[in-house]
């Protein structure tokens, strides 16, 4: 299993566990995550989902080998299915981030309700250097969160930022020592799980609702551009460079 799933006290914890590949998300991992979200949504015992990774690596983004393998990014593609489920998931989602959070490791956080990170967490969305464009509706959600110029800094230049900067920009709720990260995220998850479930879900829906249609629209637009770029020479050269380094 490359995603460990545990459920207790109303909280489903999803732990990315492919540390030899820095938790790069394979098609199989996207399927496991999607299945878990479907089950969490259907299970009244599950009140909150907590997503985390390893102590030094949250997630190094999409598996670049899968990008090389190609395949159409249609609605059956595991990544596409996961993005749709993640962006429309109506129970609270909490992320606990330590270490690297690259590509979708960062953009997925834009769909979480609460995010906790260590000061040394390293966030980056290096899409352009890979010959690619933003995904997960980040081209809409990031400028809305941090303003246009800072979004351009992170999505065009692909500059990295740490936990403290992520806190300053409002992507992270709290920066916490590595030893306390999971305990704090769990405590917040239990706190949410103890609240009246319908009220929490309805409140989340209201918070997300003004942007939901636009998020789905941009998500589709980005995927169409992303798929075209995957076939470009710029992208093929960048991917080859990564695997030959
Ligand atoms: N896809 C596939 N494999 C990946 C990966 C990814 N996104 N990220 C890391 N890996 C693999 C490496 O190929 C390597 O595999 P190997 O041991 O079989 O050679 C292993 O994970 C360890 O990575 P390595 O690069 O040796 O570790 P590092 O600590 O020097 O660097 C990263 C870690 C994450 C900075 C670096 O691997 C990296 O830049 N990865 C790509 C990140 C990325 O661009 N993600 C996609 C964004 S859209």
mmCIF file of C-alpha atoms in Angstrom, residues 74-171:
data_model
loop_
_atom_site.group_PDB
_atom_site.id
_atom_site.type_symbol
_atom_site.label_atom_id
_atom_site.label_comp_id
_atom_site.label_asym_id
_atom_site.label_seq_id
_atom_site.Cartn_x
_atom_site.Cartn_y
_atom_site.Cartn_z
ATOM 1 C CA UNK A 74 -10.044 12.585 -19.584
ATOM 2 C CA UNK A 75 -12.570 12.145 -16.757
ATOM 3 C CA UNK A 76 -11.478 8.522 -16.254
ATOM 4 C CA UNK A 77 -7.843 9.426 -15.625
ATOM 5 C CA UNK A 78 -6.940 8.727 -11.953
ATOM 6 C CA UNK A 79 -5.457 12.206 -11.445
ATOM 7 C CA UNK A 80 -8.508 13.887 -12.943
ATOM 8 C CA UNK A 81 -10.884 11.778 -10.840
ATOM 9 C CA UNK A 82 -8.947 12.653 -7.701
ATOM 10 C CA UNK A 83 -8.945 16.385 -8.488
ATOM 11 C CA UNK A 84 -12.708 16.338 -8.976
ATOM 12 C CA UNK A 85 -13.309 14.461 -5.740
ATOM 13 C CA UNK A 86 -10.880 16.605 -3.767
ATOM 14 C CA UNK A 87 -12.334 19.888 -5.020
ATOM 15 C CA UNK A 88 -15.902 18.789 -4.273
ATOM 16 C CA UNK A 89 -15.356 16.874 -1.045
ATOM 17 C CA UNK A 90 -17.854 18.209 1.460
ATOM 18 C CA UNK A 91 -16.444 16.999 4.784
ATOM 19 C CA UNK A 92 -13.543 18.883 6.395
ATOM 20 C CA UNK A 93 -10.112 18.126 5.007
ATOM 21 C CA UNK A 94 -7.026 18.812 7.100
ATOM 22 C CA UNK A 95 -3.438 18.571 5.866
ATOM 23 C CA UNK A 96 -0.293 18.136 7.957
ATOM 24 C CA UNK A 97 2.782 19.029 5.912
ATOM 25 C CA UNK A 98 6.438 18.407 6.749
ATOM 26 C CA UNK A 99 9.274 18.607 4.244
ATOM 27 C CA UNK A 100 8.724 18.792 0.502
ATOM 28 C CA UNK A 101 5.367 19.765 -0.958
ATOM 29 C CA UNK A 102 5.861 20.058 -4.711
ATOM 30 C CA UNK A 103 3.368 20.477 -7.548
ATOM 31 C CA UNK A 104 0.127 18.863 -6.485
ATOM 32 C CA UNK A 105 1.724 18.531 -3.034
ATOM 33 C CA UNK A 106 1.108 22.269 -2.788
ATOM 34 C CA UNK A 107 -1.908 22.793 -5.050
ATOM 35 C CA UNK A 108 -3.952 20.109 -3.242
ATOM 36 C CA UNK A 109 -3.624 22.243 -0.092
ATOM 37 C CA UNK A 110 -5.694 24.969 -1.760
ATOM 38 C CA UNK A 111 -8.651 22.567 -1.412
ATOM 39 C CA UNK A 112 -8.043 21.730 2.240
ATOM 40 C CA UNK A 113 -9.913 23.522 5.014
ATOM 41 C CA UNK A 114 -7.078 23.591 7.534
ATOM 42 C CA UNK A 115 -3.363 23.208 6.841
ATOM 43 C CA UNK A 116 -0.607 22.764 9.443
ATOM 44 C CA UNK A 117 3.065 22.751 8.461
ATOM 45 C CA UNK A 118 6.560 22.778 9.863
ATOM 46 C CA UNK A 119 8.732 25.900 9.447
ATOM 47 C CA UNK A 120 11.070 23.924 7.200
ATOM 48 C CA UNK A 121 8.324 22.631 4.906
ATOM 49 C CA UNK A 122 9.241 23.549 1.331
ATOM 50 C CA UNK A 123 6.448 24.400 -1.062
ATOM 51 C CA UNK A 124 6.962 24.740 -4.798
ATOM 52 C CA UNK A 125 4.930 24.670 -8.003
ATOM 53 C CA UNK A 126 7.602 24.290 -10.686
ATOM 54 C CA UNK A 127 5.163 23.762 -13.547
ATOM 55 C CA UNK A 128 6.769 26.127 -16.058
ATOM 56 C CA UNK A 129 10.256 24.674 -15.627
ATOM 57 C CA UNK A 130 8.737 21.313 -16.555
ATOM 58 C CA UNK A 131 7.125 22.848 -19.647
ATOM 59 C CA UNK A 132 3.730 22.592 -17.940
ATOM 60 C CA UNK A 133 1.033 24.886 -16.561
ATOM 61 C CA UNK A 134 -0.833 25.121 -13.229
ATOM 62 C CA UNK A 135 -3.337 22.454 -12.228
ATOM 63 C CA UNK A 136 -5.931 21.752 -9.495
ATOM 64 C CA UNK A 137 -7.492 25.180 -10.177
ATOM 65 C CA UNK A 138 -4.375 26.792 -8.666
ATOM 66 C CA UNK A 139 -4.390 29.446 -11.431
ATOM 67 C CA UNK A 140 -7.673 30.629 -9.903
ATOM 68 C CA UNK A 141 -7.242 29.849 -6.204
ATOM 69 C CA UNK A 142 -3.650 30.989 -5.649
ATOM 70 C CA UNK A 143 -4.000 34.578 -6.979
ATOM 71 C CA UNK A 144 -7.225 34.852 -5.002
ATOM 72 C CA UNK A 145 -5.343 33.845 -1.859
ATOM 73 C CA UNK A 146 -2.067 35.738 -2.278
ATOM 74 C CA UNK A 147 -2.680 38.388 -4.976
ATOM 75 C CA UNK A 148 -1.701 38.275 -8.631
ATOM 76 C CA UNK A 149 1.996 39.227 -8.463
ATOM 77 C CA UNK A 150 2.824 36.763 -5.720
ATOM 78 C CA UNK A 151 0.913 34.050 -7.539
ATOM 79 C CA UNK A 152 2.995 34.844 -10.634
ATOM 80 C CA UNK A 153 6.138 34.540 -8.513
ATOM 81 C CA UNK A 154 5.143 31.021 -7.497
ATOM 82 C CA UNK A 155 3.390 29.835 -10.672
ATOM 83 C CA UNK A 156 5.504 31.526 -13.390
ATOM 84 C CA UNK A 157 8.933 31.704 -11.768
ATOM 85 C CA UNK A 158 8.194 28.586 -9.725
ATOM 86 C CA UNK A 159 9.926 30.014 -6.642
ATOM 87 C CA UNK A 160 9.881 27.882 -3.520
ATOM 88 C CA UNK A 161 8.648 29.110 -0.126
ATOM 89 C CA UNK A 162 8.802 27.759 3.398
ATOM 90 C CA UNK A 163 6.290 27.136 6.174
ATOM 91 C CA UNK A 164 6.644 30.638 7.613
ATOM 92 C CA UNK A 165 5.994 32.235 4.216
ATOM 93 C CA UNK A 166 3.065 29.883 3.624
ATOM 94 C CA UNK A 167 1.640 31.022 6.963
ATOM 95 C CA UNK A 168 2.117 34.699 6.052
ATOM 96 C CA UNK A 169 0.235 34.207 2.783
ATOM 97 C CA UNK A 170 -2.641 32.347 4.441
ATOM 98 C CA UNK A 171 -2.028 28.932 2.872
#
